[in-house]
Coordinates of C-alpha atoms in Angstrom, one line a residue:
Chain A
X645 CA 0.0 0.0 0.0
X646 CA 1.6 3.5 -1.2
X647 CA 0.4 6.1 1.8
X648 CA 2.1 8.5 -0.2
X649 CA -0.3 7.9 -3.3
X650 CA -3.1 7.4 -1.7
X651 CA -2.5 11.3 0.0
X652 CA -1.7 12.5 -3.2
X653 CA -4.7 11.8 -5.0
X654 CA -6.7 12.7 -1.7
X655 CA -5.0 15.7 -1.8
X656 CA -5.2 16.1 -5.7
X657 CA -9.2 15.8 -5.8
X658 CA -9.6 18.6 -2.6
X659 CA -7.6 20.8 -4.5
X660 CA -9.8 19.6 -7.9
X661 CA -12.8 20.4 -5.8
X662 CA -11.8 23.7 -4.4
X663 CA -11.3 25.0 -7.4
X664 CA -14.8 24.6 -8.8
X665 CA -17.0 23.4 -5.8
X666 CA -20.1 24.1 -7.6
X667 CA -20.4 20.6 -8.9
X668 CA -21.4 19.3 -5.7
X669 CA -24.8 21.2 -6.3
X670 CA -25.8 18.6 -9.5
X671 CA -25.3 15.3 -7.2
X672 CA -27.6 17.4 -4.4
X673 CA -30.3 17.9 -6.8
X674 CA -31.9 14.5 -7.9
X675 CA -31.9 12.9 -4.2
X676 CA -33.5 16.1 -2.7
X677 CA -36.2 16.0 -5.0
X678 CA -36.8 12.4 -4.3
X679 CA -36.9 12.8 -0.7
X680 CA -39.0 15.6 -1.0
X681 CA -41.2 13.7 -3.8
X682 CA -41.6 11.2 -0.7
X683 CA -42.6 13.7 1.6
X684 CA -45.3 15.1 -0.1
X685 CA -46.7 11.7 -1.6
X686 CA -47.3 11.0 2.2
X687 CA -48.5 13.8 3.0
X688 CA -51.4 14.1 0.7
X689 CA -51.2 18.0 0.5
X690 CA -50.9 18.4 4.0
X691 CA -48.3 18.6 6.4
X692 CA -47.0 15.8 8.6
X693 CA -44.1 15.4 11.3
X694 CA -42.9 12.4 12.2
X695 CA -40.8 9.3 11.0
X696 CA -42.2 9.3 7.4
X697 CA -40.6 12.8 7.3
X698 CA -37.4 11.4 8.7
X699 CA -37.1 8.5 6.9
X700 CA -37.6 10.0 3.3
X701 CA -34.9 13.1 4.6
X702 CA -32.5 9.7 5.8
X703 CA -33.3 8.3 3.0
X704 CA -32.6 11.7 0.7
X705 CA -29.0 11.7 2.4
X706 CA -28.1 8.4 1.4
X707 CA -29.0 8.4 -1.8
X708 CA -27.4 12.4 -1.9
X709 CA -24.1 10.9 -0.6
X710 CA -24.6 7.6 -3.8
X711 CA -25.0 10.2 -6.6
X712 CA -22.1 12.0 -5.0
X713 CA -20.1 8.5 -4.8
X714 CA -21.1 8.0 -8.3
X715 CA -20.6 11.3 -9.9
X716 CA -16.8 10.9 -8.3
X717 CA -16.2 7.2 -9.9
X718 CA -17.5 8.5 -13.3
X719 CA -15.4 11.3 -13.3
X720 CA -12.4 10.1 -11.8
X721 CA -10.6 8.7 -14.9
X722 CA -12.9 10.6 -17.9
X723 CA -11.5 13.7 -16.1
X724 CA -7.9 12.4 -16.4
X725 CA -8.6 11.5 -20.0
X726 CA -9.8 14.8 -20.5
X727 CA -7.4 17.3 -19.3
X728 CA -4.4 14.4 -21.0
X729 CA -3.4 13.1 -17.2
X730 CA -4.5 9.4 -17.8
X731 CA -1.2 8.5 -19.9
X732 CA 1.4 10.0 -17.4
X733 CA 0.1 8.2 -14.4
X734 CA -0.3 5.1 -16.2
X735 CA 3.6 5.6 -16.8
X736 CA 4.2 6.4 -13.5
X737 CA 5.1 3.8 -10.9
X738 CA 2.3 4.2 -8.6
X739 CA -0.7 1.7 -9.3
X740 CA -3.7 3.7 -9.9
X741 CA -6.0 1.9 -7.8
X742 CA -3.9 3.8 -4.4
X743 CA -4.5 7.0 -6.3
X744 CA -8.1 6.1 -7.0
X745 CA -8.5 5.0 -3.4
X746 CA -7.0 8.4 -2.1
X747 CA -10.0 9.9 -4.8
X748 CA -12.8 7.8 -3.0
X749 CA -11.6 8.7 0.5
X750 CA -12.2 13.0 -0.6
X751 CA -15.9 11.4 -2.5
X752 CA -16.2 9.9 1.1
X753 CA -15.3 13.1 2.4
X754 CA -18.0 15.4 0.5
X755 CA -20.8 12.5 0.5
X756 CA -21.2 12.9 4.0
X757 CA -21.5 16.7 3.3
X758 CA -23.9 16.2 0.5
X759 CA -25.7 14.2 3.3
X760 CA -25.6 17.1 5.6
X761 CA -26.7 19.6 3.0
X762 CA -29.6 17.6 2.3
X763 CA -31.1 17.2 5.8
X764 CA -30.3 21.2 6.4
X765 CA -32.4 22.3 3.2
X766 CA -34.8 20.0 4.5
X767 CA -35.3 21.6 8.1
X768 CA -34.8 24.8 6.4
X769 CA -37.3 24.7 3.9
X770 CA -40.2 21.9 5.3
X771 CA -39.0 22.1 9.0
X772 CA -38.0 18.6 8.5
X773 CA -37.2 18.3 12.5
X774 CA -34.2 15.6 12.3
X775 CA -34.1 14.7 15.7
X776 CA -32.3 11.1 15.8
X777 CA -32.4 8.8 18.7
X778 CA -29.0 8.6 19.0
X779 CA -26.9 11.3 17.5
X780 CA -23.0 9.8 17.7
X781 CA -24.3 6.3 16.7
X782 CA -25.9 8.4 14.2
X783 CA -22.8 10.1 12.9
X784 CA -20.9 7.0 13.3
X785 CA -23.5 4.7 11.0
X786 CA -23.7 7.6 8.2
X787 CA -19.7 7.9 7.9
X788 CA -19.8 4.0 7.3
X789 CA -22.5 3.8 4.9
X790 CA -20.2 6.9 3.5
X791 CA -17.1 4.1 2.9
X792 CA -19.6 1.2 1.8
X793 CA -20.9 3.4 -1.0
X794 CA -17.6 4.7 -1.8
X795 CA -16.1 1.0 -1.9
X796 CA -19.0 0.1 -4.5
X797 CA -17.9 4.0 -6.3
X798 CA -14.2 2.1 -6.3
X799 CA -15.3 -0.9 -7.7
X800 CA -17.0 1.0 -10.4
X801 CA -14.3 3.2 -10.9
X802 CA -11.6 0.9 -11.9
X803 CA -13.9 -0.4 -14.6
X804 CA -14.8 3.0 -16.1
X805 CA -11.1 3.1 -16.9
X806 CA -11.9 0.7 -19.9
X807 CA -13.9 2.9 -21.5
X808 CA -14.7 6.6 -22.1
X809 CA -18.3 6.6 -21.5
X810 CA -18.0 6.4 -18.6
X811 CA -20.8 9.5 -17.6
X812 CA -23.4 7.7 -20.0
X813 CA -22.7 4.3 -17.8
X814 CA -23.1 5.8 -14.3
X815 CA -26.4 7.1 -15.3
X816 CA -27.5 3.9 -15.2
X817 CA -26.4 2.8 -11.9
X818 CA -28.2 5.6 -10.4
X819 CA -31.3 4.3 -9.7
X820 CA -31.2 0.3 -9.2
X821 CA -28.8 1.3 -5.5
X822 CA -31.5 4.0 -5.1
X823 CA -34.3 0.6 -5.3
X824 CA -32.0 -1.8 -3.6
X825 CA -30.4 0.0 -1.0
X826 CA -33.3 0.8 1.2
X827 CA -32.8 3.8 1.3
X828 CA -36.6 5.0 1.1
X829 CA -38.3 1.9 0.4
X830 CA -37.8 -0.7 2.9
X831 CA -36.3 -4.1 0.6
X832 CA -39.1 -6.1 1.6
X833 CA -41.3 -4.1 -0.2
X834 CA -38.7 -6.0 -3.5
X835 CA -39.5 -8.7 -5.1
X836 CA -37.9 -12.0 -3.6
X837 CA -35.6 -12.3 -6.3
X838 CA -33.8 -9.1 -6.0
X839 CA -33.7 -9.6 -2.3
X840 CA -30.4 -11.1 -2.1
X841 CA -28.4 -8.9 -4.7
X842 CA -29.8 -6.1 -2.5
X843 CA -27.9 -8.1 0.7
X844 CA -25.3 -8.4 -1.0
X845 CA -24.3 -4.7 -1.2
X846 CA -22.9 -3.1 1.2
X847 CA -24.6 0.2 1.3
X848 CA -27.9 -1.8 2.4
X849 CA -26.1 -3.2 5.4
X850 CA -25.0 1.1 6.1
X851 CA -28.8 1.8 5.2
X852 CA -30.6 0.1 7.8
X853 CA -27.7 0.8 10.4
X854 CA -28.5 4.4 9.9
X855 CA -32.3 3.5 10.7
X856 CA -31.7 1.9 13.7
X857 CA -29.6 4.8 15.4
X858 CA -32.3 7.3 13.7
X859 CA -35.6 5.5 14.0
X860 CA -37.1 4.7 17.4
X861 CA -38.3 1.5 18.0
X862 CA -37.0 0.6 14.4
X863 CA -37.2 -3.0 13.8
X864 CA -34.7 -4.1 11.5
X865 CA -34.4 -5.1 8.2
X866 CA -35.4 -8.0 7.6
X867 CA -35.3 -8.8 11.5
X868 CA -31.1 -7.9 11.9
X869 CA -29.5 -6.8 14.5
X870 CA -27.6 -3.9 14.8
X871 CA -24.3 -5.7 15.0
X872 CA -24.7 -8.0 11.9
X873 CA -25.7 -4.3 10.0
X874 CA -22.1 -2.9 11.2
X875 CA -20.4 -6.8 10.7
X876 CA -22.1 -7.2 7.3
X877 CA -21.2 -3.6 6.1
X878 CA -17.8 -3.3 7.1
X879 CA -17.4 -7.3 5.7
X880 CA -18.9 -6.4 1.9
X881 CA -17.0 -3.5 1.8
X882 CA -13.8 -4.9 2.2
X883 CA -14.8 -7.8 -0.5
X884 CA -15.6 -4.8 -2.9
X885 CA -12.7 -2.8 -2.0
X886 CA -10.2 -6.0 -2.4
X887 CA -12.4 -6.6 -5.5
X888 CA -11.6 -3.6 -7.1
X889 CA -7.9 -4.1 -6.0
X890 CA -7.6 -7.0 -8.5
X891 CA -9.8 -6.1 -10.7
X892 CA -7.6 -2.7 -11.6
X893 CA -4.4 -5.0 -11.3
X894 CA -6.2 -6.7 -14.6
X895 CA -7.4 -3.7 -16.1
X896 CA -4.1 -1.9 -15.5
X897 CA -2.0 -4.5 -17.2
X898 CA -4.5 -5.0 -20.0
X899 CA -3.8 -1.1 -21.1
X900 CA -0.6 -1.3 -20.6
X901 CA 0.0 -4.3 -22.4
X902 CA -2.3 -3.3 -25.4
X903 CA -1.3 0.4 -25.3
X904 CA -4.6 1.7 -25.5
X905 CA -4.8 4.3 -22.9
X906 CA -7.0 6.6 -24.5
X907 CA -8.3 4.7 -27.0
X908 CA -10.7 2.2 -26.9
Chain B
X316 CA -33.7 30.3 -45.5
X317 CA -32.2 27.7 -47.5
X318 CA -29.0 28.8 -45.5
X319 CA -30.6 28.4 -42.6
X320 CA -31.8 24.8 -42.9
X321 CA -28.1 24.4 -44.1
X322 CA -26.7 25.8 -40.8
X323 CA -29.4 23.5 -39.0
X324 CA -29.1 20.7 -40.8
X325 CA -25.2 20.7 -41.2
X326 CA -25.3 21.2 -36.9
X327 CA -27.8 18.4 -36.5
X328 CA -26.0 15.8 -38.5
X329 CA -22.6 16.5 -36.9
X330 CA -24.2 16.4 -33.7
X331 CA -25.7 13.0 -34.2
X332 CA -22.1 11.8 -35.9
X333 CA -20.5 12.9 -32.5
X334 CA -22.7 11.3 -29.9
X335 CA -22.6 8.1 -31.9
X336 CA -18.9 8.0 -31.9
X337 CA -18.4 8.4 -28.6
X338 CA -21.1 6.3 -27.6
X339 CA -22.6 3.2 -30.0
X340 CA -26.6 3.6 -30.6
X341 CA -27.2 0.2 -29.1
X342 CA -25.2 1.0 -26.2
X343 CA -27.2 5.0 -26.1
X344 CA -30.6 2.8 -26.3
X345 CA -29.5 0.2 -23.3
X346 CA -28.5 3.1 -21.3
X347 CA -32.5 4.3 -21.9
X348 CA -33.6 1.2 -21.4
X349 CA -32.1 0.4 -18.3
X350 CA -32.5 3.9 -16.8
X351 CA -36.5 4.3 -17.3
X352 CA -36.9 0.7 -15.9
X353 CA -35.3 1.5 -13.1
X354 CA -36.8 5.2 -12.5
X355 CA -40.0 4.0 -13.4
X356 CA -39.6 0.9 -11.0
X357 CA -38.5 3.2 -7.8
X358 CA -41.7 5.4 -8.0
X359 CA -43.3 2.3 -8.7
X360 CA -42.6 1.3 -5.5
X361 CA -42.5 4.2 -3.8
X362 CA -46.7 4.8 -5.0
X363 CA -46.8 1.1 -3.0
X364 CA -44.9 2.0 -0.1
X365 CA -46.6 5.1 1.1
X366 CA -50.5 4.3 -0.1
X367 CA -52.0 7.3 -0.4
X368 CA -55.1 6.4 -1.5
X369 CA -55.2 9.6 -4.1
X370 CA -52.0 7.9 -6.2
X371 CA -52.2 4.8 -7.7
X372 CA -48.8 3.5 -8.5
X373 CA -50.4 3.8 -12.3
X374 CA -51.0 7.5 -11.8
X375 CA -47.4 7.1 -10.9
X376 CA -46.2 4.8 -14.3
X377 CA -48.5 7.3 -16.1
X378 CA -46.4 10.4 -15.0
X379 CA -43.4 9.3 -15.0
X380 CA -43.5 8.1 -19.1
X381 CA -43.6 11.7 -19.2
X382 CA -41.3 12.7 -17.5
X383 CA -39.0 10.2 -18.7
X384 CA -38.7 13.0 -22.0
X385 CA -38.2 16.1 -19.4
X386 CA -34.9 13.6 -18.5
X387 CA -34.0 13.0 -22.0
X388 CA -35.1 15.8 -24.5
X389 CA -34.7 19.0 -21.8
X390 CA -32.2 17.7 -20.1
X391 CA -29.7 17.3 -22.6
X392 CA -31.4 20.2 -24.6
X393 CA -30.8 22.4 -21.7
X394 CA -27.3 20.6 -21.5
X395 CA -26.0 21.8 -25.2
X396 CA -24.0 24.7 -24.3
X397 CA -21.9 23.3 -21.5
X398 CA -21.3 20.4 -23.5
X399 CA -19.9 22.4 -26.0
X400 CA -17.8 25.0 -23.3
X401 CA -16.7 21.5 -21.7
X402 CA -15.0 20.0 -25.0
X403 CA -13.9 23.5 -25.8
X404 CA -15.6 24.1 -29.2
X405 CA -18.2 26.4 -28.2
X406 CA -15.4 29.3 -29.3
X407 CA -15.2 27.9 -32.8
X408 CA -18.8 28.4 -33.2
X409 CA -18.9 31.7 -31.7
X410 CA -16.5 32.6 -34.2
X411 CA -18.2 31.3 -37.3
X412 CA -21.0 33.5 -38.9
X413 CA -23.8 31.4 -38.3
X414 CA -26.2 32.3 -36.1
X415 CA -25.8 30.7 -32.6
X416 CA -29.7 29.8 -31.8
X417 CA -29.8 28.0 -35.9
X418 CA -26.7 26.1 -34.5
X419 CA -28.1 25.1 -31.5
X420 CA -31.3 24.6 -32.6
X421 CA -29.7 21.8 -35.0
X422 CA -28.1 20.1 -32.5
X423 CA -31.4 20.1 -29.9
X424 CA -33.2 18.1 -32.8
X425 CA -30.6 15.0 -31.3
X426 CA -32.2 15.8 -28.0
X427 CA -35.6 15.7 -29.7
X428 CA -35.0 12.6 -30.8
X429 CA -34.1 10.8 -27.6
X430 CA -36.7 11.9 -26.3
X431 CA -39.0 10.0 -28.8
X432 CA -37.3 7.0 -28.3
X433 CA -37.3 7.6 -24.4
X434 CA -41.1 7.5 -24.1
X435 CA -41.7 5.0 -26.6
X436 CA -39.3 2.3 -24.2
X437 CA -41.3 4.1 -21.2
X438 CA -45.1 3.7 -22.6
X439 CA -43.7 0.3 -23.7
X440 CA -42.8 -0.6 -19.9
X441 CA -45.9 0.9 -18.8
X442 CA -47.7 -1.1 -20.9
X443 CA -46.0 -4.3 -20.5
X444 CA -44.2 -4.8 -17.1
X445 CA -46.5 -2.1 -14.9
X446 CA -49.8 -3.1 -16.1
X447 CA -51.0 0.0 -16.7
X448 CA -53.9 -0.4 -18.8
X449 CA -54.5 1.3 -21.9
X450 CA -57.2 -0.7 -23.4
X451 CA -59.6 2.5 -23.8
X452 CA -56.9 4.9 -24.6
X453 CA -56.5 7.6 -26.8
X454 CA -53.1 6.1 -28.7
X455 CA -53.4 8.6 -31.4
X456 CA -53.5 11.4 -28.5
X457 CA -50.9 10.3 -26.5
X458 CA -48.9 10.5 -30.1
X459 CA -49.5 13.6 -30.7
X460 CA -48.9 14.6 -27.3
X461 CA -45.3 12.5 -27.3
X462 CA -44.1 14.9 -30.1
X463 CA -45.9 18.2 -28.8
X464 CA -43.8 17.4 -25.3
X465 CA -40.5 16.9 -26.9
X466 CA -40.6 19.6 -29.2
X467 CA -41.5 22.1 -26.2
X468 CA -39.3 20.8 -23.8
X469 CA -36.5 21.4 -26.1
X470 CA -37.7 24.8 -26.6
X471 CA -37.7 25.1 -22.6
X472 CA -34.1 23.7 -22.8
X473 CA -32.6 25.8 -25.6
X474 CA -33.8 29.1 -23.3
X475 CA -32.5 27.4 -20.3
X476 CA -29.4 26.5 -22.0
X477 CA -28.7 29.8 -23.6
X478 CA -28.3 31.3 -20.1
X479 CA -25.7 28.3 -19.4
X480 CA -23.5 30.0 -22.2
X481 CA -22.8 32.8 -20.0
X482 CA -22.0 30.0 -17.0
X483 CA -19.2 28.3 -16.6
X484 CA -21.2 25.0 -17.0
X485 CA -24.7 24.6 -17.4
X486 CA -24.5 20.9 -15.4
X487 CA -26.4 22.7 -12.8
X488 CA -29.0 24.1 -14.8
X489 CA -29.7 20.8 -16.6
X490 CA -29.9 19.1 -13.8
X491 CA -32.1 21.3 -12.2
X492 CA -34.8 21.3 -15.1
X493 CA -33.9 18.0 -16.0
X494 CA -35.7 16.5 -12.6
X495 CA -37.7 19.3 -11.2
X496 CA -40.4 17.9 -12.7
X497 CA -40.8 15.0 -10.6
X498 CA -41.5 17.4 -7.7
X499 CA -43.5 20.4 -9.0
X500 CA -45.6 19.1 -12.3
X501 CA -47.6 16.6 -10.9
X502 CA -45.5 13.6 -12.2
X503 CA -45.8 11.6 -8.7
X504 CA -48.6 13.5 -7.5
X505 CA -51.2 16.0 -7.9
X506 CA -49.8 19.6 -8.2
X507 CA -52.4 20.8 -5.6
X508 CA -50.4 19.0 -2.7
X509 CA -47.6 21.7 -3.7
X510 CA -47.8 24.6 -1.7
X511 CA -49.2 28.1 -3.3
X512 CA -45.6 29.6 -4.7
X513 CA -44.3 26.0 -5.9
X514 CA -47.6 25.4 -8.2
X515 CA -46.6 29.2 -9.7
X516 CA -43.5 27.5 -11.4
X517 CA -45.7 24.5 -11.8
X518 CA -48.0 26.6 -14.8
X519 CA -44.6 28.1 -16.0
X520 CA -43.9 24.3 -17.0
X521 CA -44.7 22.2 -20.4
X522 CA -44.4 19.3 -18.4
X523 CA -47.4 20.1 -16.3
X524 CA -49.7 20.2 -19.2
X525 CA -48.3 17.6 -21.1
X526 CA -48.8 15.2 -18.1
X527 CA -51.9 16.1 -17.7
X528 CA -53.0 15.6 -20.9
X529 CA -51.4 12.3 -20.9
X530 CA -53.4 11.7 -17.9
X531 CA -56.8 12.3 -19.5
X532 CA -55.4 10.5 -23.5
X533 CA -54.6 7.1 -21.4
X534 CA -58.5 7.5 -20.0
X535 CA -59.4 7.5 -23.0
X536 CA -60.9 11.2 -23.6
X537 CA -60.9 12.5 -26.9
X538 CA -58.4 14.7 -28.2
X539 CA -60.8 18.2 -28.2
X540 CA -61.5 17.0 -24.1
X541 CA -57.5 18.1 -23.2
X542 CA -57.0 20.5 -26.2
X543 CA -56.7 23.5 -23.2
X544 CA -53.9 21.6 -22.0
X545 CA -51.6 21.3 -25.1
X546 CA -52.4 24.6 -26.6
X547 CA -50.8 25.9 -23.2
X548 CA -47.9 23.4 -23.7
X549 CA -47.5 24.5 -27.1
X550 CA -47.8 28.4 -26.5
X551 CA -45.1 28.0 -23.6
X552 CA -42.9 25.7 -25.9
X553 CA -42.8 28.7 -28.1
X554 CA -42.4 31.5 -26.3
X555 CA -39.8 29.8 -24.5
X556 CA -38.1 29.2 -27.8
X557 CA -38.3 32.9 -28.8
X558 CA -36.7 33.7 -25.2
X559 CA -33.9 31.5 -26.7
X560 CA -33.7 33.4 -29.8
X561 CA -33.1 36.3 -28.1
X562 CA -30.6 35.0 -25.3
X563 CA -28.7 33.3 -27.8
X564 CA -28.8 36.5 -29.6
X565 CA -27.6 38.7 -26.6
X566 CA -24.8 36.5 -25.7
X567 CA -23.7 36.4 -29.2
X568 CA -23.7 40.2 -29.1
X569 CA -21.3 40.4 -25.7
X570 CA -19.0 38.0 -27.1
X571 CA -18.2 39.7 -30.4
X572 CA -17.7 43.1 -29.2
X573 CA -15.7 42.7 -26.0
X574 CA -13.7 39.3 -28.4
X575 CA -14.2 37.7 -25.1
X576 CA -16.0 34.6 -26.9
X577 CA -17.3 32.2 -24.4
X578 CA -15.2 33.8 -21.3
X579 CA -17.6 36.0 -20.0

């Protein structure tokens, strides 16, 4: 493991971000307007309190802090293909999966920002009223759904680098983690089929973790505890993140080998 | 004129030849595919989740084939000019002597056309996987209303996107527009449960109108019974399409005096 690369891409998407922080606001729209779209489908037209309200603003966070995860793992390499960067740190003897893990840890970073902004222009706007049963559990569930969702980002990321449409791509990955996360709609309201792919990502197990230190008297997905949501989690997320490890130890040789850096 | 459908033409066709290179048709139509199953599928079950007796998950399927154009045709409409600043070949048409609206306008009929091809996968879902039923429908209707939709969002998106000219990227703007409809023009539920200011931009929209002629085409009412509706839609297309002209117009003015070209 290369600390020094994995700083230096940290360090290289802050600066990255600094410099034009506006494009936070386009992975904040979409997941806002969903939570809200929840809000007032319960509703009816009139105004309610209460854990509907927190559960779609929950909800709007996570899915905030996915597009945000997304929007970084899409970018990531199309950027560096972009602005003529992918060739040199190919050449370079770092492997690009530290750098792109140094990426995901700033994504991590600003998701759990997005997430913030989210619930504030929720109280701010609907006096949402996030009060949460147990704020430091709280913080400390979000920040790990935060790293499960960027380890699925990762994973994603090292496959964008074989091709360049990448943006198209991620547009479709939006929505099926929005469905199978749980993020709004509880996964038992999926069909039995799609149950288990929904277990098996990580951001589910980050999901209902969040619920149980928001939610009173929340139940559980599917009947779990707290501690298999935080075993589970931090488990699938290491298989993703050691997944994309060797699946950019592939990738990288295969472009190196065939020379095809930028073209595809 | 004859120049003009030149300049339009000559921008569509170069415009289609780009897209396709960088991303293959089949690949462009699996993106739709997969994104409006998806999108369709969340507020699918969303509709279930929250049972509000007022909003069938079909009054949900019904909107959202609608707005599966607003995410298509005014999104990437709306989209042109950054894409353009982004690649760094919006100069090059600021310095030629065509007009920038006849470009532009060439290069929305792309838009125009994904959006076609957006709601036909979407009505096709709706028909087929959501069991939305459109035994008494009013096909010819919701044809006519399919075309009249597209061609007004991309009105709506060229006026949006001339402002995005003056803006260093218009990725905000797009995405804005793009998805606001899901919230404010009665896509997931009726535009009365918005509160008083909200249903203001509500009647500012196409998409309000052209869902709720939708609405009434899949009931089956004959085409005079929602003419109100798409004359509105219409009216608003064009105007919004003259407000283009204009922008377009202005910007091109800035830029030529001051030589600043798309540094403004």
């Amino acid at each position: 493991m290369s600390a020094r690369a994995v700083s230096a891409g940290f360090k290289q998407q802050a600066v990255q971000f600094f410099a034009d922080p506006q494009w936070i606001i386009p992975s904040l729209i979409s997941p806002f307007l969903l939570s809200m779209v929840m809000i007032f489908l319960s509703s009816g037209g009139t105004s309610i309190e209460g854990p509907v309200v927190l559960q779609a603003v929950l909800g709007g966070g996570v899915l905030g802090m996915w597009a945000n995860s997304l929007f970084s793992s899409s970018t990531s390499v199309s950027f560096d293909r972009i602005n003529g960067t992918f060739e040199p740190m190919l050449g370079s003897g770092t492997r690009i999966i530290y750098v792109l893990i140094g990426r995901s840890l700033w994504s991590t970073l600003i998701g759990l920002l997005n997430a913030f902004i989210v619930f504030a222009i929720a109280e701010v706007m609907f006096g949402a009223g996030l009060n949460v049963q147990n704020p430091l559990l709280f913080f400390l569930a979000l920040l790990m759904a935060m790293l499960s969702l960027s380890s699925v980002g990762l994973l994603i990321s090292t496959l964008f680098v074989l091709t360049r449409k990448g943006g198209t791509i991620s547009s479709v990955l939006e929505y099926p983690i929005y469905v199978m996360s749980g993020a709004l709609v509880p996964i038992s309201m999926l069909p039995a089929w799609m149950q288990p792919a929904s277990l098996a990502l990580a951001p589910t197990w980050g999901v209902d973790a969040i619920k149980y230190s928001a939610l009173e008297g929340y139940g559980g997905m599917l009947g779990m505890s707290l501690i298999t949501d935080v075993l589970m989690c931090v488990a699938l997320s290491i298989v993703f993140i050691f997944s994309a490890y060797v699946v950019m130890l592939y990738v990288e040789r295969k472009v190196l080998i065939d020379g095809t850096a930028t073209r595809y | 004129m004859t120049g003009t459908l030149r300049i339009i033409a000559t921008s569509a066709k170069s415009d289609f030849i780009s897209k396709f290179t960088i991303v293959h048709p089949a690949t462009r139509m699996l993106v739709i595919m997969c994104t409006n199953l998806f999108s369709m599928y969340f507020f699918f079950l969303l509709a279930s989740y929250v049972g509000n007796p007022d909003v069938s998950p079909e009054y949900v399927i019904i909107g959202n084939v609608v707005q599966s154009v607003s995410t298509s045709t005014l999104y990437s409409a709306t989209n042109i000019s950054g894409t353009e600043k982004h690649t760094g070949t919006l100069e090059p048409i600021l310095s030629s002597p065509s007009r920038l609206f006849f470009i532009f306008f060439g290069k929305s009929l792309f838009s125009i056309s994904t959006g076609f091809v957006s709601v036909s996968v979407s009505l096709f879902y709706a028909a087929f996987l959501f069991g939305v039923d459109f035994s008494s429908a009013n096909i010819g209707a919701i044809a006519l209303i399919c075309v009249l939709t597209c061609l007004s969002l991309a009105g709506m998106g060229l006026a949006i996107g001339s402002i995005g000219i003056y803006l260093r990227t218009s990725a905000i703007l797009a995405n804005l527009f793009g998805y606001i409809g899901l919230l404010i023009c009665g896509v997931n539920f009726p535009v009365s449960y918005l509160p008083g200011w909200l249903q203001t931009f509500s009647y500012g929209m196409p998409l309000t109108y052209a869902v709720e002629a939708t609405r009434s085409a899949v009931g089956g009412s004959a085409l005079t019974m929602m003419a109100e509706p798409l004359l509105v839609m219409t009216l608003l297309g064009a105007i919004y399409l003259t407000a283009a002209w204009f922008i377009f117009g202005f910007f091109e003015k800035i830029s030529r005096n001051r030589g600043s070209l798309d540094s403004f």
